[in-house]
Short mmCIF file of C-alpha atoms and ligand atoms in Angstrom, two decimals:
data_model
loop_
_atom_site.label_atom_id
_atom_site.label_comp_id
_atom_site.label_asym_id
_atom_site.label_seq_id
_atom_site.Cartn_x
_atom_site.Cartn_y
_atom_site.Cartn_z
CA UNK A 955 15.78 -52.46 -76.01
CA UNK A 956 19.55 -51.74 -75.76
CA UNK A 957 20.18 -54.50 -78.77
CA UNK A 958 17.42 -53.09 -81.25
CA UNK A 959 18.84 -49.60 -80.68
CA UNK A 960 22.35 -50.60 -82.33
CA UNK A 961 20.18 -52.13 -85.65
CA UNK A 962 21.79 -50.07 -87.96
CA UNK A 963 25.44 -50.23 -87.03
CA UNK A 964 27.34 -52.62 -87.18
CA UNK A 965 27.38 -55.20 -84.45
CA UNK A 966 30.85 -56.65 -83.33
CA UNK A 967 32.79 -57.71 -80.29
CA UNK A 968 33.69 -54.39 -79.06
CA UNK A 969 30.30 -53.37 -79.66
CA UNK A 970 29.05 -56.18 -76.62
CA UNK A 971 31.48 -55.25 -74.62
CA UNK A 972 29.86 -51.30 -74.92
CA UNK A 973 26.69 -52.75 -73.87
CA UNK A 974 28.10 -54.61 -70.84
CA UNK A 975 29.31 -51.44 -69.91
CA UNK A 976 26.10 -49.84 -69.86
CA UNK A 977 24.53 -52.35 -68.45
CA UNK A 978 22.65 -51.62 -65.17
CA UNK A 979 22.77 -54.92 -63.32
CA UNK A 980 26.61 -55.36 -63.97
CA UNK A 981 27.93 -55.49 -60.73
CA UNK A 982 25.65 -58.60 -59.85
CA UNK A 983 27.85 -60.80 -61.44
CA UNK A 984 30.77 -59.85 -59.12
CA UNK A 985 28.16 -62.01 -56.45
CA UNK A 986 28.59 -65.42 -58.66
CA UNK A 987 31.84 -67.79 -58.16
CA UNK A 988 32.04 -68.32 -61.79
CA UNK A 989 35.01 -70.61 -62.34
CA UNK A 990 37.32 -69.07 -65.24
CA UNK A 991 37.15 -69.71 -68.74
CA UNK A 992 33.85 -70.50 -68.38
CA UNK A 993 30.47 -69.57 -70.18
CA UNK A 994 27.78 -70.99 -68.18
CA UNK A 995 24.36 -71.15 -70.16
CA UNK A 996 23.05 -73.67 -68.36
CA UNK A 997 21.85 -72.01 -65.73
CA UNK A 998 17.95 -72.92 -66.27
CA UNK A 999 18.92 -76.42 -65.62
CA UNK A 1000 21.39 -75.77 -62.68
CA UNK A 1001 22.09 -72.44 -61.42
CA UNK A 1002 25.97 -71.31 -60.11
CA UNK A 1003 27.45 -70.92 -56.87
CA UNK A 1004 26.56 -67.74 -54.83
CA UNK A 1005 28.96 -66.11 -52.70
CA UNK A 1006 25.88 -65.60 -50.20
CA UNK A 1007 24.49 -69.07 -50.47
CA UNK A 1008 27.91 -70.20 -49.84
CA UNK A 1009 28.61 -68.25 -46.20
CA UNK A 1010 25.14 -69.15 -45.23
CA UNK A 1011 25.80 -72.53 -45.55
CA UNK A 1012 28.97 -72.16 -43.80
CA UNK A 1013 27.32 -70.16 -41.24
CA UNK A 1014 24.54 -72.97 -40.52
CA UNK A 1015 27.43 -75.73 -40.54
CA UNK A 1016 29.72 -74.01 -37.97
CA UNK A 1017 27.27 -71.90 -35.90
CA UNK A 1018 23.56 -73.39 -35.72
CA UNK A 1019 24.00 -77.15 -36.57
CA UNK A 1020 27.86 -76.87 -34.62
CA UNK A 1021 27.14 -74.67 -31.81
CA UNK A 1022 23.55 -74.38 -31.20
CA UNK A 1023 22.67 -78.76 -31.58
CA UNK A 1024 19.09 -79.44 -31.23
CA UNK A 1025 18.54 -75.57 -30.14
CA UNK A 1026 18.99 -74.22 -33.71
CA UNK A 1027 15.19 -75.44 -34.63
CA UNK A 1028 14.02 -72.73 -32.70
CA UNK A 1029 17.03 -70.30 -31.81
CA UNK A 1030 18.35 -70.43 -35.35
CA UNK A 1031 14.94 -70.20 -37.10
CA UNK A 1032 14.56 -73.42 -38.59
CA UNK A 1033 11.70 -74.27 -37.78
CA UNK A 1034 9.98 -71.11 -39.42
CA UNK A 1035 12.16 -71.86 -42.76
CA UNK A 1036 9.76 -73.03 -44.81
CA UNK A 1037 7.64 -69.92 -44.79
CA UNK A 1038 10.73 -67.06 -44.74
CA UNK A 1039 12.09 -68.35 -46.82
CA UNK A 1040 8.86 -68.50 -49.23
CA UNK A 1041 8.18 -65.16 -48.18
CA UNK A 1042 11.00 -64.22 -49.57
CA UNK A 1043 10.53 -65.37 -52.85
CA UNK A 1044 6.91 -64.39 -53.35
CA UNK A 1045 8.13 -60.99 -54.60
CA UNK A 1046 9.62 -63.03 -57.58
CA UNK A 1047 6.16 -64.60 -58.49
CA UNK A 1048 3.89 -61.92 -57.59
CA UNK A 1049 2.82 -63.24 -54.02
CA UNK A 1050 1.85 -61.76 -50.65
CA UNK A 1051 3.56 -62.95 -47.81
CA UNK A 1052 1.59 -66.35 -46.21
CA UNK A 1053 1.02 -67.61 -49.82
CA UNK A 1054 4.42 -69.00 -50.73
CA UNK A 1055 6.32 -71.99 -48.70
CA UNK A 1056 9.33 -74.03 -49.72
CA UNK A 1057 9.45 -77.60 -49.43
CA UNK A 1058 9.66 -81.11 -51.08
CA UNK A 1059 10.08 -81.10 -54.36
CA UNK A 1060 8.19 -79.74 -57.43
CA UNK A 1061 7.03 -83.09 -58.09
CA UNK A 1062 5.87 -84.01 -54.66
CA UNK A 1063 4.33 -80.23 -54.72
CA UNK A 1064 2.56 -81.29 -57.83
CA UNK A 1065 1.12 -84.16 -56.81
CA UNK A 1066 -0.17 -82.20 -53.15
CA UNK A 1067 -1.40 -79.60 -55.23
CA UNK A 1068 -3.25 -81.51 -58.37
CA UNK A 1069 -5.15 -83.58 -55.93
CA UNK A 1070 -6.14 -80.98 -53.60
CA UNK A 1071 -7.53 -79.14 -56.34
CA UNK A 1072 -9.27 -82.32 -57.99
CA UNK A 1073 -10.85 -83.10 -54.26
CA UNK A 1074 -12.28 -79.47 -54.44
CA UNK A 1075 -14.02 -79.49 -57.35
CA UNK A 1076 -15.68 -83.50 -56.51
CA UNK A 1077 -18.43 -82.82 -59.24
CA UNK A 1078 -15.62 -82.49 -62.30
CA UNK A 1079 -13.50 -85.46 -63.50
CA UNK A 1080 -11.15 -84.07 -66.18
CA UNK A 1081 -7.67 -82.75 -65.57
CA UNK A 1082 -6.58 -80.75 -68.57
CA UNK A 1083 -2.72 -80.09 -69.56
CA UNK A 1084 -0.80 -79.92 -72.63
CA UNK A 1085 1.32 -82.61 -74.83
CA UNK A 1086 4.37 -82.29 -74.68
CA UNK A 1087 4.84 -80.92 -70.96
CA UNK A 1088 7.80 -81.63 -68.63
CA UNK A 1089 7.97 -85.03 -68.14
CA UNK A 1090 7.22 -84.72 -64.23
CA UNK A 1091 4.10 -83.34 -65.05
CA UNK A 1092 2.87 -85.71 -66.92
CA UNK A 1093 3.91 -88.24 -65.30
CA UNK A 1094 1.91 -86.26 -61.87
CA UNK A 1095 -1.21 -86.58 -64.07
CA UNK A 1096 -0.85 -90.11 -65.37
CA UNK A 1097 -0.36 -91.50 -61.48
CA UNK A 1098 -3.86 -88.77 -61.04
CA UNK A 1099 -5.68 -91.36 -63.43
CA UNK A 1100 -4.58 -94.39 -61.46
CA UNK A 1101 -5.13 -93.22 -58.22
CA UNK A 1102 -8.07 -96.16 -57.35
CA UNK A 1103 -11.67 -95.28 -57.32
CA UNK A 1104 -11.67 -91.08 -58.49
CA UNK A 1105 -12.95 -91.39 -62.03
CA UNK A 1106 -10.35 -88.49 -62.70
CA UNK A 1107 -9.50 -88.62 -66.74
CA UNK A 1108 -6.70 -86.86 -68.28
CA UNK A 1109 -6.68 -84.73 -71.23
CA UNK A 1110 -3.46 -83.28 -73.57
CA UNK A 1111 -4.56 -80.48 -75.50
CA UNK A 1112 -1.95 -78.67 -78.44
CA UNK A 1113 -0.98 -76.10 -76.52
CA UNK A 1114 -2.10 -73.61 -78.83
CA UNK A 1115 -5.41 -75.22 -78.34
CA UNK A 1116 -6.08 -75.27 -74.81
CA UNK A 1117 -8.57 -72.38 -74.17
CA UNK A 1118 -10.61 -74.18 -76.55
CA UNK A 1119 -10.59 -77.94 -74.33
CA UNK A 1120 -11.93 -76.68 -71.81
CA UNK A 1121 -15.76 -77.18 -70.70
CA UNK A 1122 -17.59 -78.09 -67.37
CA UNK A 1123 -16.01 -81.20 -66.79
CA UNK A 1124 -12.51 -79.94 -66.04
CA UNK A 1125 -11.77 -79.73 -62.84
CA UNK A 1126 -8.05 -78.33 -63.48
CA UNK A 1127 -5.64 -76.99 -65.37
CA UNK A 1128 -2.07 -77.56 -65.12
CA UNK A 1129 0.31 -75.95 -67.61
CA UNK A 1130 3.93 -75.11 -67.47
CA UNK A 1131 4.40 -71.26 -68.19
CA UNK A 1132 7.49 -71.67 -69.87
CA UNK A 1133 7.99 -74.42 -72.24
CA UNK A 1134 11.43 -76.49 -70.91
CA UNK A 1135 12.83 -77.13 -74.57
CA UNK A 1136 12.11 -74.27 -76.82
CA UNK A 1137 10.93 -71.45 -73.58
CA UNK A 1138 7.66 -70.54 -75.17
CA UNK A 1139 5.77 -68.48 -73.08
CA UNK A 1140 2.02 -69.03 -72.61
CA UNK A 1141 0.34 -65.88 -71.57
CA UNK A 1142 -0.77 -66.52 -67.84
CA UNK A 1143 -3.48 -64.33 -67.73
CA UNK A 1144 -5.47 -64.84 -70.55
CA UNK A 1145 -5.50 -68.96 -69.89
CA UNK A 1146 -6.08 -67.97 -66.39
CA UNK A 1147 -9.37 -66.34 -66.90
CA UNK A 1148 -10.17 -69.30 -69.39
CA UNK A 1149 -9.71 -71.58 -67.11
CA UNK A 1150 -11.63 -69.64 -64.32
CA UNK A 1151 -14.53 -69.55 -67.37
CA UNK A 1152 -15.28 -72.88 -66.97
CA UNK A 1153 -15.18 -73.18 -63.05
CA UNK A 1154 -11.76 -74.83 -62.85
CA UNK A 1155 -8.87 -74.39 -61.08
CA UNK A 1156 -5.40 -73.63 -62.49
CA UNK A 1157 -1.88 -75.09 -61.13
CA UNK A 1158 1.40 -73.50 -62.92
CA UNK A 1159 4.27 -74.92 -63.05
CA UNK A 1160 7.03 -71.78 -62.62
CA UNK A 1161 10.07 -74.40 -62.83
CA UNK A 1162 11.41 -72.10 -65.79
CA UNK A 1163 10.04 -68.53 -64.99
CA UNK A 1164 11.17 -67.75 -61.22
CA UNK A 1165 13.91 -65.99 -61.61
CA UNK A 1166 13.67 -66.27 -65.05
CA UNK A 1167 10.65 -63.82 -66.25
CA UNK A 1168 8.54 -61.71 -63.77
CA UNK A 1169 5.53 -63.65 -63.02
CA UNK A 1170 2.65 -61.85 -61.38
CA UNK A 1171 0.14 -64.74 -59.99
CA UNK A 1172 -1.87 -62.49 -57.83
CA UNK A 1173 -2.56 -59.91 -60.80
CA UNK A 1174 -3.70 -62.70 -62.74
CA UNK A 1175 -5.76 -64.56 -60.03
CA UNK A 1176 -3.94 -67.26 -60.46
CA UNK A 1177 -5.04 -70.25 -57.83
CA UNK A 1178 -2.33 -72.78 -56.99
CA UNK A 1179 1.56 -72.91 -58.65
CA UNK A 1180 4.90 -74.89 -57.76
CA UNK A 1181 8.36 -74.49 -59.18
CA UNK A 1182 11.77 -75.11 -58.31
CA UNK A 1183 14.80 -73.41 -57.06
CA UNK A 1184 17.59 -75.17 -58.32
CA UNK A 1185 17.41 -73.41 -62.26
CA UNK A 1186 17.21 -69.65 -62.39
CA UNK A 1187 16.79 -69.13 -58.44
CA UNK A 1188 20.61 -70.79 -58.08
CA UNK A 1189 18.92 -72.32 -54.86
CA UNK A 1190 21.36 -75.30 -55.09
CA UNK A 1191 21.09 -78.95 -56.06
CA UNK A 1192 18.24 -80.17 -55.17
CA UNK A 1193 17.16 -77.08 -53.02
CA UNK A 1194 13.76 -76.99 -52.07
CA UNK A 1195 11.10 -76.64 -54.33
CA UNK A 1196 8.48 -73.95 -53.87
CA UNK A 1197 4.47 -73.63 -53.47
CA UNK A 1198 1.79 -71.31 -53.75
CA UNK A 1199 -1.82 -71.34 -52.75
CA UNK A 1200 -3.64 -68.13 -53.36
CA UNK A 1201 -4.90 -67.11 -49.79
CA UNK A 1202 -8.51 -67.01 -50.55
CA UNK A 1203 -7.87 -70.79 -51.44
CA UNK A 1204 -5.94 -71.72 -48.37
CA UNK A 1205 -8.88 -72.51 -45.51
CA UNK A 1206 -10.45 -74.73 -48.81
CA UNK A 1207 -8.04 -77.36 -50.13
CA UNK A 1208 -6.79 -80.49 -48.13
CA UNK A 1209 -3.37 -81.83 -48.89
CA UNK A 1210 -3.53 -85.61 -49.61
CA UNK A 1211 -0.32 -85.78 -47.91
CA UNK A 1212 -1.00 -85.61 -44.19
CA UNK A 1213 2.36 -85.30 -42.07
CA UNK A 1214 3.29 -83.43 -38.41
CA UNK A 1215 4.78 -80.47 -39.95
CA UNK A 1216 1.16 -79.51 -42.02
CA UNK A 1217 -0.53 -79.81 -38.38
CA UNK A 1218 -1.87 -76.98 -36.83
CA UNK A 1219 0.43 -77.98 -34.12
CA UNK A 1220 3.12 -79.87 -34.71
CA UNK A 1221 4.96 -79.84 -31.18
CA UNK A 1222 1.87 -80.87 -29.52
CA UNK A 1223 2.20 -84.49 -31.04
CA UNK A 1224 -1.67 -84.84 -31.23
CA UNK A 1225 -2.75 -88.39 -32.04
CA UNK A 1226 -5.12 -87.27 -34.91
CA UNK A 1227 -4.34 -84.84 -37.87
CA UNK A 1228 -5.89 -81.04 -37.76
CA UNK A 1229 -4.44 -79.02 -40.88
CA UNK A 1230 -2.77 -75.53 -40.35
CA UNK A 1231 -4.96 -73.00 -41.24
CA UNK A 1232 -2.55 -71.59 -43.08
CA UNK A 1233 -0.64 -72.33 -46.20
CA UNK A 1234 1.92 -74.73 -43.73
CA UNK A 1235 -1.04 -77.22 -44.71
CA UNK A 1236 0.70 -78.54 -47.45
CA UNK A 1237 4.09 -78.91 -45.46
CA UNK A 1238 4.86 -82.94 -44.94
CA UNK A 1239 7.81 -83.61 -42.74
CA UNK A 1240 10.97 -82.10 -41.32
CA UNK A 1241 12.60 -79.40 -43.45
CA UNK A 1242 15.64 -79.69 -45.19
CA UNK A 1243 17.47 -76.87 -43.32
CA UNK A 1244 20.97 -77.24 -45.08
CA UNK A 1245 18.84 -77.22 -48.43
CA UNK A 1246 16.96 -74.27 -47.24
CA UNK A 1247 19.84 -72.20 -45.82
CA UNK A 1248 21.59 -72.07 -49.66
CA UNK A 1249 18.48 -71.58 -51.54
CA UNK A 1250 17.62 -68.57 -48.25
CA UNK A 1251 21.79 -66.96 -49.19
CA UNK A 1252 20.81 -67.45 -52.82
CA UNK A 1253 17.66 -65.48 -52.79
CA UNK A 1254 19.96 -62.59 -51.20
CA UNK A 1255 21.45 -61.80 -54.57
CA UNK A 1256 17.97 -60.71 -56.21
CA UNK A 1257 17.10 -58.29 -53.35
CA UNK A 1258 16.87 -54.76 -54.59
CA UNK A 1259 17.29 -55.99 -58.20
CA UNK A 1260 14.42 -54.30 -60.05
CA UNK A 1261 12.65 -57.32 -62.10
CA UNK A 1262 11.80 -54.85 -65.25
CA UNK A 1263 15.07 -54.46 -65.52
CA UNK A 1264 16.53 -58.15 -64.98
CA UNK A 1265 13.72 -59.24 -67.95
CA UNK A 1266 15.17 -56.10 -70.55
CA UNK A 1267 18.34 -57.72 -70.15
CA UNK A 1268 17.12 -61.04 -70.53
CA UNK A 1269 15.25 -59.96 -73.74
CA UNK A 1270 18.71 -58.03 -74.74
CA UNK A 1271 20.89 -60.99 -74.70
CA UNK A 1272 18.41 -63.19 -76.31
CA UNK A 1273 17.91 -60.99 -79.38
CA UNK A 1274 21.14 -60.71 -79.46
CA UNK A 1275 22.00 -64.35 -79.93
CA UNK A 1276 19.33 -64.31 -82.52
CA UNK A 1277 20.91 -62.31 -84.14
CA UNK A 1278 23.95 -63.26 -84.14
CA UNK A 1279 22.97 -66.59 -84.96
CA UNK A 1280 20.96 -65.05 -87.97
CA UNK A 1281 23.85 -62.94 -89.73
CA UNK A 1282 26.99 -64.87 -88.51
CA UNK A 1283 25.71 -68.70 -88.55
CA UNK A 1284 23.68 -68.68 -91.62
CA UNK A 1285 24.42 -71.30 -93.85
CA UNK A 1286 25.37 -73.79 -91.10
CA UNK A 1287 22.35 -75.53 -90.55
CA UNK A 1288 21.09 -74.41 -87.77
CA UNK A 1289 17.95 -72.39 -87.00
CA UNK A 1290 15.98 -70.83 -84.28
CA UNK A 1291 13.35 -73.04 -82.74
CA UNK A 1292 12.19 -70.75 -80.10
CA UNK A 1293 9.78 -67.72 -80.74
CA UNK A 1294 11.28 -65.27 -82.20
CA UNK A 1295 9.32 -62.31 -80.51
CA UNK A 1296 10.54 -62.30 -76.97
CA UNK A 1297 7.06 -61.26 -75.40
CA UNK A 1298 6.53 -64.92 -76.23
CA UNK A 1299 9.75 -66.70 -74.79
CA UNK A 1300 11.12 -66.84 -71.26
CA UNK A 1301 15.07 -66.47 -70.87
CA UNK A 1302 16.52 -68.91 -73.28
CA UNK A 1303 16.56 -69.26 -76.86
CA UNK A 1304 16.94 -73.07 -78.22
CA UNK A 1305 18.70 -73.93 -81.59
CA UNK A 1306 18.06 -76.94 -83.70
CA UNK A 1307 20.51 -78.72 -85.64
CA UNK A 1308 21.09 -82.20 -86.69
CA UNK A 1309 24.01 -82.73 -85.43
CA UNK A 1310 23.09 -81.11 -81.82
CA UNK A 1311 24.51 -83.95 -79.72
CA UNK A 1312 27.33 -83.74 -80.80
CA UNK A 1313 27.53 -79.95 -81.14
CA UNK A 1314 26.78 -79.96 -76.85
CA UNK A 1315 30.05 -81.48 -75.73
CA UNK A 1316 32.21 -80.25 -78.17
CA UNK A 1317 30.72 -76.38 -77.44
CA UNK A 1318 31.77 -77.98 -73.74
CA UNK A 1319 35.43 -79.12 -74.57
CA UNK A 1320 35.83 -75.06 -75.32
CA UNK A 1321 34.55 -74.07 -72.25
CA UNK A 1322 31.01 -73.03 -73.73
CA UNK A 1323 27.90 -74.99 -71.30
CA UNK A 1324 24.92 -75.34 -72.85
CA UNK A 1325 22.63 -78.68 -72.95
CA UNK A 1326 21.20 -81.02 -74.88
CA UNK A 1327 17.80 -82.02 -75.31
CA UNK A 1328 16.59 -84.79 -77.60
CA UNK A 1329 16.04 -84.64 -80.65
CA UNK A 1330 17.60 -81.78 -81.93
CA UNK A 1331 18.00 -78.94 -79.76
CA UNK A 1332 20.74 -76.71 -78.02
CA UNK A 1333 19.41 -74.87 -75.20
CA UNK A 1334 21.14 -71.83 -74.15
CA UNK A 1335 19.96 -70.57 -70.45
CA UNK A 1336 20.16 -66.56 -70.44
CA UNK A 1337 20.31 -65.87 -67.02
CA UNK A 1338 20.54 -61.94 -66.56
CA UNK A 1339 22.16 -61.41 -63.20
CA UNK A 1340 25.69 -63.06 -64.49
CA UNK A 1341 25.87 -63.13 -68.10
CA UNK A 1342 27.44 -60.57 -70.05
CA UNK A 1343 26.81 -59.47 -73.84
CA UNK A 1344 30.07 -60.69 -74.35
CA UNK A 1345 29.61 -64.16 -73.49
CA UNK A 1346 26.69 -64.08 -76.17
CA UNK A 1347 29.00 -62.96 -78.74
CA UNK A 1348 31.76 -65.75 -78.02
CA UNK A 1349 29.19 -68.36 -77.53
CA UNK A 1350 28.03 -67.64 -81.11
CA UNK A 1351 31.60 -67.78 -82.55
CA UNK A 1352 32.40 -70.76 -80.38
CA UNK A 1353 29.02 -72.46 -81.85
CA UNK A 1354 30.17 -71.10 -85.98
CA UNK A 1355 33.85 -72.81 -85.17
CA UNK A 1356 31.38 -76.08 -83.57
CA UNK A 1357 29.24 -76.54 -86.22
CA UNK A 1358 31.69 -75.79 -89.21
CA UNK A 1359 34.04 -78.45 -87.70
CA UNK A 1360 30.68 -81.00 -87.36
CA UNK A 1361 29.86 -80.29 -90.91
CA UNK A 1362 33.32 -81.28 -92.51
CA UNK A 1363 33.58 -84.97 -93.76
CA UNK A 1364 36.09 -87.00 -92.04
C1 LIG B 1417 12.96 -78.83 -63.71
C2 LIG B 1417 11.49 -79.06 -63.77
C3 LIG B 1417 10.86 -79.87 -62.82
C4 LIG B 1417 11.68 -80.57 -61.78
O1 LIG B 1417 10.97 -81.28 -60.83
P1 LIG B 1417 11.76 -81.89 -59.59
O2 LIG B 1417 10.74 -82.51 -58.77
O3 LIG B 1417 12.51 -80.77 -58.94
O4 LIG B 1417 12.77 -82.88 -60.11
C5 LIG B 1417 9.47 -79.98 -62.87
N1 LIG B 1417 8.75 -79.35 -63.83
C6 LIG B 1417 9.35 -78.57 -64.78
C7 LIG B 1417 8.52 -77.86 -65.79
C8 LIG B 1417 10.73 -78.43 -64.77
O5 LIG B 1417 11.33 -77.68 -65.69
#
């Protein structure tokens, strides 16, 4: 790794800027409309501007919604969105084209996804996920408890623990890969198999790996996963969310959410509901096309970018905050509440400190975005395509002069 190479020199300024230099996926950031002064590590909570996602909107507004009127469903290829676009980001997750579509939301996709699964497997009651998972999640699996009449019980394992809740009861499994405060990683195909042990289905939720970490689903057999495109995708705000039903799966589950655009035929306005055959099943209603359009120019950006390479970078800048953080910000409180080793950790490394909400806006007031989540935690999003080495380093410093400020009286 380009950072564990320079160990023994000295690391400095200058000696970032030599690794930007180097670095193989520098021109990408030329793609991003950046505004100045700013270094944006936020980017797993709301991804920047894209010059492409930018003209396509344009393009839609002027073109297909102004010129073409109701004609743009079919001459413009809106009506098809939902599955080019997917099929253009299955490469990102490890999907064949047909197994990926974009709609909704993640949550709505959740709950579609969580109850199909449940309905397939009638004979098992228990859903098993971990404590402490996104709040949508759990939420998804609370409602799954209430729902009247199913029986369906809920279970939070330690995530460390989870292989070892499983047993014949559980009907599913639904884990985030990467863990939203501290980006722990679980290893997708060893719980995979575990689940698959027991005879239950597993649902991921890729909210913080697409774009983030290369995610293979098919080489780990995974069954069913959702995620969004707003974080490292830069799919816009409140772009689309994605789906995924592994093919072999698709003729098998029933979405609980029957609407015309999941019908086998939706222009033949049939009184009674047949399901696609395909994975446009779990589609509801009319697509978002505006929505679609900047998540479709965002997606442009990662074409021809080799994923091995995005994820060294993404481990390169996040040993190098560590670090940095390590030999520059020692004595200032703060420590490293992510793993350390980065085979464990998706692309972001999360600080704790005390004084963290307050650390947030004032790393903000000098042009430095990273977030806040409660307790006690900075998070700093390393997205590879647009940040440089350099913005690491004067993060850091910007975080020493922070903190050192935060820890004087008065
Ligand atoms: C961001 C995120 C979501 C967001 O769900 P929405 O329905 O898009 O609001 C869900 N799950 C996880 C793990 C997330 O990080």
């Amino acid at each position: 790794m380009l950072v564990t190479e320079q160990e023994s020199g000295a690391l400095d300024r200058e000696a970032c800027l030599r690794l930007d230099a180097e670095d193989p996926l520098r021109e990408l950031r030329s793609r991003f409309e950046l505004p100045d002064g700013v270094i944006y590590l936020d980017g797993n909570s709301l991804g920047p501007l894209t010059t492409s996602a930018r003209e396509r909107v344009e393009r839609v507004l002027r073109e297909e919604w102004g010129g073409l009127l109701i004609a743009g469903w079919t001459e413009a290829g809106w009506l098809e969105a939902p599955v080019r676009v997917g099929d253009r980001l299955a490469r990102l997750v490890g999907a064949g084209p047909g197994e990926v579509i974009v709609s909704d939301t993640t949550t709505v996709n959740l709950h579609k996804l969580a109850q199909a699964a449940l309905r397939a497997r009638p004979d098992r009651k228990t859903v098993v996920t971990e404590a402490g998972n996104f709040p949508t999640d759990l939420y998804v699996t609370e409602c799954l408890e209430r729902l009247a009449g199913q029986g369906w019980c809920v279970r939070r394992a330690a995530p460390e623990a989870l292989a070892g809740s499983l047993d014949d009861d559980t009907a599913l499994v639904l884990l985030s890969h990467v863990d939203y405060r501290t980006g722990r990683m679980h290893d997708m195909q060893v719980l995979t198999r575990a689940a698959h042990d027991v005879g239950a289905l597993v649902l991921w939720d890729l909210c913080h790996s697409v774009g983030a970490v290369p995610v293979d689903l098919g080489g780990c057999g995974a069954d069913l996963a959702v995620g969004c495109t707003y974080k490292f995708l830069n799919g816009g705000p409140g772009a689309p969310a994605f789906l995924y039903v592994a093919r072999a799966l698709q003729g098998q589950l029933v979405s609980p959410l029957w609407g015309w655009f999941g019908h086998e035929e939706v222009f033949a306005f049939a009184e009674s509901y047949e399901p696609a055959p395909d994975v446009r099943r779990f589609l509801t209603g009319t697509t978002g096309v505006l929505g679609a359009a900047a998540l479709e120019g965002a997606l442009e950006v990662w074409d021809g970018v080799d994923l091995l390479q995005a994820r060294e970078k993404s481990v390169g800048l996040g040993q190098l905050l560590v670090r940095l953080v390590d030999e520059r910000a020692a004595g200032l409180a703060v420590e490293v509440a992510s793993p350390r080793d980065p085979e464990r950790r998706g692309s972001q490394v999360s600080l704790r400190h005390p004084l963290a909400a307050e650390a947030v806006p004032a790393l903000a007031a000098r042009g430095v975005v990273t977030d806040f989540r409660p307790p006690d935690l900075i998070r700093f999003g390393l997205a590879p395509l647009y940040l440089r080495y350099v913005d690491v380093w004067d993060a850091v410093e910007a975080l020493r002069s922070v903190l050192a400020g935060l820890g004087r009286p008065g």
